[in-house]
PDB file of C-alpha atoms in Angstrom:
ATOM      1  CA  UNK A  10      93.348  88.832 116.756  1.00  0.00           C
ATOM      2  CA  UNK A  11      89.342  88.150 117.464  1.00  0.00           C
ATOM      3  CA  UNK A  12      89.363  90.792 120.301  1.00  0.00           C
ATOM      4  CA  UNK A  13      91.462  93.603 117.745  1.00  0.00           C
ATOM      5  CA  UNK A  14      88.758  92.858 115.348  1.00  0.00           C
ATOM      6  CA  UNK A  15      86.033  93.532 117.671  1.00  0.00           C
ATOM      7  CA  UNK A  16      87.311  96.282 119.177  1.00  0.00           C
ATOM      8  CA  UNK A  17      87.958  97.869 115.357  1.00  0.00           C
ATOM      9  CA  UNK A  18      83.733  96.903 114.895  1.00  0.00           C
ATOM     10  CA  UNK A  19      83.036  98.514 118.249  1.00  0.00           C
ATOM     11  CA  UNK A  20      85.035 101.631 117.534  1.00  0.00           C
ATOM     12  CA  UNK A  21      82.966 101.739 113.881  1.00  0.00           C
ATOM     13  CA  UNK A  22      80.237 101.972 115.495  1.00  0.00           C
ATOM     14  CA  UNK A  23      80.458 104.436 118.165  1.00  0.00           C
ATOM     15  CA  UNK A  24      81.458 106.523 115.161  1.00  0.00           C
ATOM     16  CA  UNK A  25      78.832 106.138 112.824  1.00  0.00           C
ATOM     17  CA  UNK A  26      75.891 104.719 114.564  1.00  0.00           C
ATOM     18  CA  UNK A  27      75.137 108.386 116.028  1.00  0.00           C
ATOM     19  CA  UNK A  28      75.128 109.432 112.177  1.00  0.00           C
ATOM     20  CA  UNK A  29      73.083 106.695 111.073  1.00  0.00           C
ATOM     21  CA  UNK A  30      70.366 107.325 114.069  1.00  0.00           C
ATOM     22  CA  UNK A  31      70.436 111.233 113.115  1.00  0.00           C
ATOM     23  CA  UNK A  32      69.570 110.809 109.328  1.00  0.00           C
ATOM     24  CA  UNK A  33      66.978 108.162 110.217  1.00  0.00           C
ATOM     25  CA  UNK A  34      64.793 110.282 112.377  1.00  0.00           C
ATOM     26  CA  UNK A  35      65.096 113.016 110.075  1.00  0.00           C
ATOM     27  CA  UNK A  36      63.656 111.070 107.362  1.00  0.00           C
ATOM     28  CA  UNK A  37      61.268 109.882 109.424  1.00  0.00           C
ATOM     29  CA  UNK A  38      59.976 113.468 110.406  1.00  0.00           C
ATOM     30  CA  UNK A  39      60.424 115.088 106.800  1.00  0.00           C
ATOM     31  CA  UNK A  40      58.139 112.021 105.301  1.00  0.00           C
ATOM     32  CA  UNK A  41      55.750 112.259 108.619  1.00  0.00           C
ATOM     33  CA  UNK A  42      55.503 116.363 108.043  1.00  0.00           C
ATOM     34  CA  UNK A  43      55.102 115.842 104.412  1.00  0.00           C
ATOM     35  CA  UNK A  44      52.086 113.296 104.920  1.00  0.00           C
ATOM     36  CA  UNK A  45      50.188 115.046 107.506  1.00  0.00           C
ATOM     37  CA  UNK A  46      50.603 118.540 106.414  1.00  0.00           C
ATOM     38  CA  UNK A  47      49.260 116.995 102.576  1.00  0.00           C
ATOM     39  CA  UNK A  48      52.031 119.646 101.352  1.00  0.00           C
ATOM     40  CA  UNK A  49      52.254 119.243  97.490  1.00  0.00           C
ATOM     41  CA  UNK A  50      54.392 117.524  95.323  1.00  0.00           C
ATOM     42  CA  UNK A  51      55.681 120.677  93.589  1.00  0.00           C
ATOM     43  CA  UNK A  52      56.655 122.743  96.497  1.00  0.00           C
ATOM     44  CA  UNK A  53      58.489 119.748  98.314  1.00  0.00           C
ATOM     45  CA  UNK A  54      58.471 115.449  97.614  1.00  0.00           C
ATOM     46  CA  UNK A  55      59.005 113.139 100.224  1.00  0.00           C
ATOM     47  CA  UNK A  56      61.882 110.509 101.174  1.00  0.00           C
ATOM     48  CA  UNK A  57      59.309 108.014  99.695  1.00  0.00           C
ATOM     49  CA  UNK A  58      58.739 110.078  96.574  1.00  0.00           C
ATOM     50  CA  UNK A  59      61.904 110.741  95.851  1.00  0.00           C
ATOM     51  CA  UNK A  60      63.209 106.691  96.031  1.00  0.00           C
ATOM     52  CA  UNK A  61      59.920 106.328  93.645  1.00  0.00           C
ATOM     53  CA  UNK A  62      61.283 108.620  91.099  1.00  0.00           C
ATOM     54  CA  UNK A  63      64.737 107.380  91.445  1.00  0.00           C
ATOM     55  CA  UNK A  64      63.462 104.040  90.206  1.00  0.00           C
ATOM     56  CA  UNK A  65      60.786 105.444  88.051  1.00  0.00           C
ATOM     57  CA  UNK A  66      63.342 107.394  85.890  1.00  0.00           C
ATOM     58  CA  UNK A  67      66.375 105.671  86.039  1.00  0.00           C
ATOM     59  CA  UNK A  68      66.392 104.138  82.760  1.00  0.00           C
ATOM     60  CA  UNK A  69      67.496 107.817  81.627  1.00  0.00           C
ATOM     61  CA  UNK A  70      68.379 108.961  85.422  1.00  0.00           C
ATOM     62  CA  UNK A  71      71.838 106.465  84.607  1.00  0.00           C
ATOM     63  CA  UNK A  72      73.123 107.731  81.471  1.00  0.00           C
ATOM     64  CA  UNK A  73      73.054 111.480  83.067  1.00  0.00           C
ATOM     65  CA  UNK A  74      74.776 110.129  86.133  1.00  0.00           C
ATOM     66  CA  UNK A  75      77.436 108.301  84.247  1.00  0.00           C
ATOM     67  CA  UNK A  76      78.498 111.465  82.379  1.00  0.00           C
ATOM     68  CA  UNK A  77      78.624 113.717  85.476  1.00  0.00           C
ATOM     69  CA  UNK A  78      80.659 110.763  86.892  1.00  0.00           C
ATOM     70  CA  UNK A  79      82.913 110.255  84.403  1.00  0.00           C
ATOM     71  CA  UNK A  80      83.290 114.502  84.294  1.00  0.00           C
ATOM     72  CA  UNK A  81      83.829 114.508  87.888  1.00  0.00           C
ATOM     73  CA  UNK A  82      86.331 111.560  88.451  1.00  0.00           C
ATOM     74  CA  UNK A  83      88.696 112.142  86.134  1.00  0.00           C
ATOM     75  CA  UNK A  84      88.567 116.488  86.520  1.00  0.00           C
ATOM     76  CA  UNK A  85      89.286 115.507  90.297  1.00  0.00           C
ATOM     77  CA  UNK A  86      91.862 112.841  89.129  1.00  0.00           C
ATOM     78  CA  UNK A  87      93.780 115.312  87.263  1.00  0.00           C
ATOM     79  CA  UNK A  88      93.147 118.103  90.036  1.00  0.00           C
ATOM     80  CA  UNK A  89      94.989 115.719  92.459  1.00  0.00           C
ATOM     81  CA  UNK A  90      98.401 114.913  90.176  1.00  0.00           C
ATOM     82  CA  UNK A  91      98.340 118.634  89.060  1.00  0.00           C
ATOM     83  CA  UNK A  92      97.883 119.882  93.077  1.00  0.00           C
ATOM     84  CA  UNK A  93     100.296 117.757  94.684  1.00  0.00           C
ATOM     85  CA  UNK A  94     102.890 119.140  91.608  1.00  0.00           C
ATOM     86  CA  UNK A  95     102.234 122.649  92.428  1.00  0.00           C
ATOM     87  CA  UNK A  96     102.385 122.329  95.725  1.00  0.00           C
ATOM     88  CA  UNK A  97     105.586 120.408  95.481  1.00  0.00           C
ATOM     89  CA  UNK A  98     106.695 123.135  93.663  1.00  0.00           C
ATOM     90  CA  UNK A  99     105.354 126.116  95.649  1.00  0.00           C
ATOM     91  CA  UNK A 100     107.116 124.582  98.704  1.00  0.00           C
ATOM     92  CA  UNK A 101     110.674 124.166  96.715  1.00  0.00           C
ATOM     93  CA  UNK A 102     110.693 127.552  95.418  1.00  0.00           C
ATOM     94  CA  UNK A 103     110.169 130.660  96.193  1.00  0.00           C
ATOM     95  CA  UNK A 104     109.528 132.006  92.757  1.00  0.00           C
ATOM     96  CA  UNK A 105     106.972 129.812  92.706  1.00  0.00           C
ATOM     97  CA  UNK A 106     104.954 130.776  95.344  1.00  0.00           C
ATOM     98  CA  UNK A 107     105.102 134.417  94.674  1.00  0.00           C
ATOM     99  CA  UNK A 108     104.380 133.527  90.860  1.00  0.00           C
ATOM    100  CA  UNK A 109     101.734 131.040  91.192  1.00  0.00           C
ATOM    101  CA  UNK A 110     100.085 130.827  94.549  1.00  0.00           C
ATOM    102  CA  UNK A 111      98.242 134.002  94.132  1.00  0.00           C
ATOM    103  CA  UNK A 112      96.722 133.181  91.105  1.00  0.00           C
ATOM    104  CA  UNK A 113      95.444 129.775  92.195  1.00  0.00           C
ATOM    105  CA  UNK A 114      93.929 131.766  95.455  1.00  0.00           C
ATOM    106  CA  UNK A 115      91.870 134.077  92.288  1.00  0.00           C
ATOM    107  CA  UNK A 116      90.797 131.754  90.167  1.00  0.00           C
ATOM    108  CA  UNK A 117      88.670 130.528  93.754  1.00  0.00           C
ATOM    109  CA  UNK A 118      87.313 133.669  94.022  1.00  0.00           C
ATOM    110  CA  UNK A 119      85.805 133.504  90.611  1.00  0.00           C
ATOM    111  CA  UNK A 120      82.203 132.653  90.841  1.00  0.00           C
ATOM    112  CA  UNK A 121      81.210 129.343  88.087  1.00  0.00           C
ATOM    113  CA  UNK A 122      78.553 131.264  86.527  1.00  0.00           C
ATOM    114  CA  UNK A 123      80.705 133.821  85.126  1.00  0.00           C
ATOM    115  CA  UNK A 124      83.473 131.720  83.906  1.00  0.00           C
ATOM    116  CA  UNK A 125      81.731 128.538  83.010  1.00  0.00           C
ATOM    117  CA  UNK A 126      79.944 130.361  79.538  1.00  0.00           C
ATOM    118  CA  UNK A 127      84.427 131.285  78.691  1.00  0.00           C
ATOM    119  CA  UNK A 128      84.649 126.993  78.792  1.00  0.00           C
ATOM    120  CA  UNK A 129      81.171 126.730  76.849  1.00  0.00           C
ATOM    121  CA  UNK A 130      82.847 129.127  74.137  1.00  0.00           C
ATOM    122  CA  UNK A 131      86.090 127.039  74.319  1.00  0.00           C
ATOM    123  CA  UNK A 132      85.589 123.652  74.538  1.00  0.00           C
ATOM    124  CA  UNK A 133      81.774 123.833  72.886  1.00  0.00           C
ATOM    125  CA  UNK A 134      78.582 121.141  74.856  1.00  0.00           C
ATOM    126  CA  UNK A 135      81.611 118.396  74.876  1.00  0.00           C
ATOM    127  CA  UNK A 136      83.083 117.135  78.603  1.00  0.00           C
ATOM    128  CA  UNK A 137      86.612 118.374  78.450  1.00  0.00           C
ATOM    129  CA  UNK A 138      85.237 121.887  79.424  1.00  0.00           C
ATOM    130  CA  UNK A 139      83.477 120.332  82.304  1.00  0.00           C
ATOM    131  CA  UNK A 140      86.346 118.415  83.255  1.00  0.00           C
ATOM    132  CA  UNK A 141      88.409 120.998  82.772  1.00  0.00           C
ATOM    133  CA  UNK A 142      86.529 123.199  84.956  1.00  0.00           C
ATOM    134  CA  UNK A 143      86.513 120.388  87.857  1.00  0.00           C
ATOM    135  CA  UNK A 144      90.688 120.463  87.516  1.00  0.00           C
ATOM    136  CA  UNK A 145      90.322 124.069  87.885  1.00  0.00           C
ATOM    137  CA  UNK A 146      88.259 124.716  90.971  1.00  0.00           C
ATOM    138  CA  UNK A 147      89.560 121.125  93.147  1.00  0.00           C
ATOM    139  CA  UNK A 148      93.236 122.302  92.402  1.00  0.00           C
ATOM    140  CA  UNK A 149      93.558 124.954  95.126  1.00  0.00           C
ATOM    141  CA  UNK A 150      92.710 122.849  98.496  1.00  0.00           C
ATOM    142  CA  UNK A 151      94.897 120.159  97.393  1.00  0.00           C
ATOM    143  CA  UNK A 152      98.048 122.651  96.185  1.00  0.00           C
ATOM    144  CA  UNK A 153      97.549 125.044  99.701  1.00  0.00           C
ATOM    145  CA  UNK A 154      97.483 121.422 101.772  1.00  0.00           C
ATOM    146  CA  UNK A 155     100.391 119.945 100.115  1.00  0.00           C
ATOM    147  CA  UNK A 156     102.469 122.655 100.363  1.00  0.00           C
ATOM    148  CA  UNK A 157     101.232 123.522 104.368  1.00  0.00           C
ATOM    149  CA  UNK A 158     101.869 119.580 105.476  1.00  0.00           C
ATOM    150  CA  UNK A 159     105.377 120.080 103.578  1.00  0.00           C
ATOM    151  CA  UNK A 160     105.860 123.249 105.615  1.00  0.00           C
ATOM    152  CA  UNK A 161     105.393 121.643 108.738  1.00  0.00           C
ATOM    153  CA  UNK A 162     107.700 118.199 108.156  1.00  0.00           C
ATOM    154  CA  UNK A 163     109.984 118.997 111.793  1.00  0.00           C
ATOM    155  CA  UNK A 164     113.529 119.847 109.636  1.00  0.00           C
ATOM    156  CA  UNK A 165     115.080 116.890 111.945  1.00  0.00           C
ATOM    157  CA  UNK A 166     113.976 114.666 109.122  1.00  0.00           C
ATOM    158  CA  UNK A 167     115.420 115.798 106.473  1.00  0.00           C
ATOM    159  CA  UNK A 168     118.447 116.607 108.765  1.00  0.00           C
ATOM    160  CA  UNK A 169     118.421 112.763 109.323  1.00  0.00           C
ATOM    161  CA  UNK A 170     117.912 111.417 105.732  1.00  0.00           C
ATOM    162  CA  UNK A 171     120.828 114.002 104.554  1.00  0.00           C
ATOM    163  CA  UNK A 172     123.187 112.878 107.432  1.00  0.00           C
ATOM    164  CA  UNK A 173     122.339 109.266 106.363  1.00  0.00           C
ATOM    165  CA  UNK A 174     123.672 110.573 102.673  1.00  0.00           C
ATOM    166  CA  UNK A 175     120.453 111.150 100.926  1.00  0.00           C
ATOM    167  CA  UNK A 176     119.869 113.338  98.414  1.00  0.00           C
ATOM    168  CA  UNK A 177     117.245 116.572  98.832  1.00  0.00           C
ATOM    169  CA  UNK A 178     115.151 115.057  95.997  1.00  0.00           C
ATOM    170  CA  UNK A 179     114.771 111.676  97.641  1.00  0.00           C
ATOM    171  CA  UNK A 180     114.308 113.335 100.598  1.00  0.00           C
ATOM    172  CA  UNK A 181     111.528 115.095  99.559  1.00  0.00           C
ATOM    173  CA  UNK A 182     109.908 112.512  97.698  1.00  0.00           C
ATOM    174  CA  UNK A 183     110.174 109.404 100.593  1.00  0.00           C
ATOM    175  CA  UNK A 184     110.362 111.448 103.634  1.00  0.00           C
ATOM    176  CA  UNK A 185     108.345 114.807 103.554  1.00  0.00           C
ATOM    177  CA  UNK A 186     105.738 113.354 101.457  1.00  0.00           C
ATOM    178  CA  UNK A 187     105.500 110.409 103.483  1.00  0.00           C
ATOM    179  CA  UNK A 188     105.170 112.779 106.592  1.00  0.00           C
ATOM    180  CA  UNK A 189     102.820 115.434 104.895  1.00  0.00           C
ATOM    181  CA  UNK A 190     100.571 112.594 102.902  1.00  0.00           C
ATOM    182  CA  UNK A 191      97.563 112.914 105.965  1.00  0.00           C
ATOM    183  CA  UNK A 192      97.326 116.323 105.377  1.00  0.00           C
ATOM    184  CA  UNK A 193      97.117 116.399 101.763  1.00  0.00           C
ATOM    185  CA  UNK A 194      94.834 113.845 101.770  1.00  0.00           C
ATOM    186  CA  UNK A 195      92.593 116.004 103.742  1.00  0.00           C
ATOM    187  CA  UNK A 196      93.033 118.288 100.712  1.00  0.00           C
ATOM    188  CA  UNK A 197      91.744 116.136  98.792  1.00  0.00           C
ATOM    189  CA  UNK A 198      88.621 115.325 101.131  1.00  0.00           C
ATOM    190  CA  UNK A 199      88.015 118.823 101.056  1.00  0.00           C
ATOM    191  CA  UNK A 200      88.175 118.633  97.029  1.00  0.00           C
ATOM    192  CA  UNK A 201      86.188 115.885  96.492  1.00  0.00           C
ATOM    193  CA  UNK A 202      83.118 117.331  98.478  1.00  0.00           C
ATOM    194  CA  UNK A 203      82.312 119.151  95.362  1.00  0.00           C
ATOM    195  CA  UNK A 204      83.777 118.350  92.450  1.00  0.00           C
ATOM    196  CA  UNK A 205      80.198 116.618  91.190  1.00  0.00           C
ATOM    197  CA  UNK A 206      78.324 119.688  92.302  1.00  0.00           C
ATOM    198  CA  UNK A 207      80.397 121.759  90.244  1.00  0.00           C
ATOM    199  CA  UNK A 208      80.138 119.472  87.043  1.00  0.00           C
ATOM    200  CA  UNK A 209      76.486 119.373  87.187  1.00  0.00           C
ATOM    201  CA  UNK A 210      76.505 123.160  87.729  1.00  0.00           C
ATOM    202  CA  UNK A 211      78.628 123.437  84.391  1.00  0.00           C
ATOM    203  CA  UNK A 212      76.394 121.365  82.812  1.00  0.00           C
ATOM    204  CA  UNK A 213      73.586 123.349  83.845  1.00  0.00           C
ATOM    205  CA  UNK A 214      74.715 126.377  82.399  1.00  0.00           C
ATOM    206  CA  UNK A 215      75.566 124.150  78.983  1.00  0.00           C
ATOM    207  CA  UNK A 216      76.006 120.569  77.959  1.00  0.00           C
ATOM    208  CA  UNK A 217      74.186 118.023  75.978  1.00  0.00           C
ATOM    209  CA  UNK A 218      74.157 115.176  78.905  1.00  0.00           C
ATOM    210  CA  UNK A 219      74.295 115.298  82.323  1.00  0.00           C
ATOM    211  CA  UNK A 220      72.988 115.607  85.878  1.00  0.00           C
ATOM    212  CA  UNK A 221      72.657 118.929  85.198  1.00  0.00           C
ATOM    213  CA  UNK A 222      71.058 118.879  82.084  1.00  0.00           C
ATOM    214  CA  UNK A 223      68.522 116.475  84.147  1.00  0.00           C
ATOM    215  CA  UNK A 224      68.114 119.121  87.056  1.00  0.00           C
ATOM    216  CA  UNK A 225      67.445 122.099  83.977  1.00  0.00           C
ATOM    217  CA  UNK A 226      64.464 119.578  82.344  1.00  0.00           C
ATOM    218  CA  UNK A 227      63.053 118.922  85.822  1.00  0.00           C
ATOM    219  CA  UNK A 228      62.856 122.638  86.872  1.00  0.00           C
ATOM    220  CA  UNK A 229      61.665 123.760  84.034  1.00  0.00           C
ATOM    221  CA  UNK A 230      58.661 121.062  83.932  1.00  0.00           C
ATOM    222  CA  UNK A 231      58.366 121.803  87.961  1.00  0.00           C
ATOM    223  CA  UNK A 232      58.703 118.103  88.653  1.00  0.00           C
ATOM    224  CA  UNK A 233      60.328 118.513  91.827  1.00  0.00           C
ATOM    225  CA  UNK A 234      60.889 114.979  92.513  1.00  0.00           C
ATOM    226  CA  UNK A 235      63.276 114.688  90.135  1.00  0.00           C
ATOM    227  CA  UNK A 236      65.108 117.489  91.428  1.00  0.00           C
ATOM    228  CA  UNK A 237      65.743 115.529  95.016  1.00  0.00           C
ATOM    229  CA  UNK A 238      66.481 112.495  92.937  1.00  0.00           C
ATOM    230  CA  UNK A 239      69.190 114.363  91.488  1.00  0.00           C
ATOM    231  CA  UNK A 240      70.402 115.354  94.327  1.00  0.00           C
ATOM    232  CA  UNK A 241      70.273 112.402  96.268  1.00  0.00           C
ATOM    233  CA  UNK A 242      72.540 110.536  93.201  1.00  0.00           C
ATOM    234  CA  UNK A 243      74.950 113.869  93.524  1.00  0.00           C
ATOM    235  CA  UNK A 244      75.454 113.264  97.167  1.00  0.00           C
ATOM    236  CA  UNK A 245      75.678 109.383  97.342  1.00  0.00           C
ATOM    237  CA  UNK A 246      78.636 110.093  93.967  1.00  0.00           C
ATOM    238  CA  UNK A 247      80.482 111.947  96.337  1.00  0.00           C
ATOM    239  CA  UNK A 248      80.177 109.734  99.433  1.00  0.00           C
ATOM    240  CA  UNK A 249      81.598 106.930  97.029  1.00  0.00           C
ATOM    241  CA  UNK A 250      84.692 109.935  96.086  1.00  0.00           C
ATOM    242  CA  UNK A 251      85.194 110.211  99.584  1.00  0.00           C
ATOM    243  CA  UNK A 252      84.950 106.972 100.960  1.00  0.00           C
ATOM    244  CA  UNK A 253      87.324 105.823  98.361  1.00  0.00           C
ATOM    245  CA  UNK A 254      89.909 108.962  98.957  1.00  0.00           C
ATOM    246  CA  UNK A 255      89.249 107.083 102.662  1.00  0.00           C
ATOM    247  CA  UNK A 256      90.217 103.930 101.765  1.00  0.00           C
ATOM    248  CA  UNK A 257      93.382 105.056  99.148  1.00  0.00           C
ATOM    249  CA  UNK A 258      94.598 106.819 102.598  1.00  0.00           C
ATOM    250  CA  UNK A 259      94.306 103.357 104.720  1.00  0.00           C
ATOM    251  CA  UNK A 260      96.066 101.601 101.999  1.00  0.00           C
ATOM    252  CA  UNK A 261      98.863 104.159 101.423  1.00  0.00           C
ATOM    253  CA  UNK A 262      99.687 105.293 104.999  1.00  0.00           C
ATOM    254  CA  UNK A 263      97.579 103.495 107.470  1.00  0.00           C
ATOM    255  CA  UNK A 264      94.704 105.012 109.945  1.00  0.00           C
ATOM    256  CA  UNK A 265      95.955 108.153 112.112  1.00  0.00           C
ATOM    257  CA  UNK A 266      96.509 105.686 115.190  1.00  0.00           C
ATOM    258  CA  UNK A 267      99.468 104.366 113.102  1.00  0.00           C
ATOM    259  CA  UNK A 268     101.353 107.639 113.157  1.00  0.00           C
ATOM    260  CA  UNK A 269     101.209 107.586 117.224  1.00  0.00           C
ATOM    261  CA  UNK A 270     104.292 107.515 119.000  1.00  0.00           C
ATOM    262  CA  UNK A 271     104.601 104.000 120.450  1.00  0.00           C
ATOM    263  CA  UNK A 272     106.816 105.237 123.205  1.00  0.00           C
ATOM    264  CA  UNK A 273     104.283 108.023 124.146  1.00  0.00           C
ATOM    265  CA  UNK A 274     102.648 106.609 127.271  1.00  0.00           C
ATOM    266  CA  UNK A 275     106.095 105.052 128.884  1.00  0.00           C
TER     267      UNK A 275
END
């Protein structure tokens, strides 16, 4: 047991310690650059800025961040039960996918700028449009990667389920889910990279609260520190989304290694 959990600690850290020794010199060079070079505070802050006006604002920096949170967790919540439905349902029927799929691939193609004022019309300053939006633009990865890792379940398990006498509903739903769940959560990896930039973008373009009501007051008083601090809360939101769409995975189907034939090498 002590030498499995030290090889799972060693195998962490060949992983991530390359990541961890990347961002730390490049912090180190953008605050060096920024100090020598004595480039202004307007046209670019550094690392050391930036944590100052994290903690300098965040009395108000919070409240914004909670509402893009909230905005952005439950628009990718609802993204994920509605995309694993339609691509249930894409993959069953044929109708479907000739009646749905190619609408889902449009509404990607539609740039947020020119459908997020439609929502602001709709819905008004409140969060449902924002959420709404979210849904809207997270649904297609997850709906295209459910219904691609149901496409490629080998048939010899449903062939064995049926033989065994179960239905093509149970099949479905304890088999080919079971067997397509790693690549839908990849979907939803691929989802949750930017659900929170696209909340704070609707916001942007109209809300009352918000990141990117925050990033709108900053530009427009050129206080580019609070533009990075912005962004840094942004990114570290959807490193939390992620690492927890991570951790839902381990809990739900294991890491990959468990899906490795144990008779491969013999």
């Amino acid at each position: 047991m002590a030498k499995a959990t030290c090889a799972r600690h060693d195998s962490w850290w060949r992983r991530h310690l390359p990541t961890m020794i990347t961002v730390a010199l490049l912090l180190v060079v953008w605050q060096v650059w920024v100090s020598l070079a004595h480039v202004s505070e307007t046209m670019i802050s550094s690392p050391v800025q930036i944590v100052q006006a994290i903690v300098t604002s965040w009395p108000t920096l919070w409240p914004a961040t909670w509402v893009t949170l909230y905005e952005g967790v439950i628009g990718f919540l609802l993204a994920c039960a509605l995309g694993v439905l339609l691509g249930i349902g894409i993959h069953c029927s044929r109708t479907a996918y000739a009646a749905l799929f190619p609408l889902l691939a449009a509404a990607q193609t539609l740039p947020l700028i020119s459908i997020a004022p439609l929502f602001l019309i709709w819905f008004g300053f409140e969060p449902i449009g924002k959420i709404v939006l979210v849904a809207i633009f997270a649904l297609f990865p997850i709906a295209v990667q459910t219904m691609r890792g149901l496409q490629a379940v080998p048939q010899f398990y449903d062939d064995v389920a049926m033989t065994c006498g179960a239905s093509r509903s149970w099949t479905l739903f304890h088999v080919d889910l079971r067997v397509a769940a790693r690549q839908i959560f990849g979907g939803m990896r691929v989802s949750g990279a930017y659900v929170f930039a696209t909340a704070a973008t609707a916001e942007y373009l109209g809300a009352r609260q918000g990141l990117g009501i925050w990033l709108q007051a900053a530009y427009n008083s050129f206080r580019t520190p609070l533009i990075f601090a912005a962004t840094v809360v942004i990114i570290i939101m959807t490193a939390l989304l992620l690492s927890c769409v991570h951790l839902a995975e381990r809990c739900l189907i294991g890491t990959p290694a468990d899906d490795a034939d144990p008779d491969a090498d013999e």
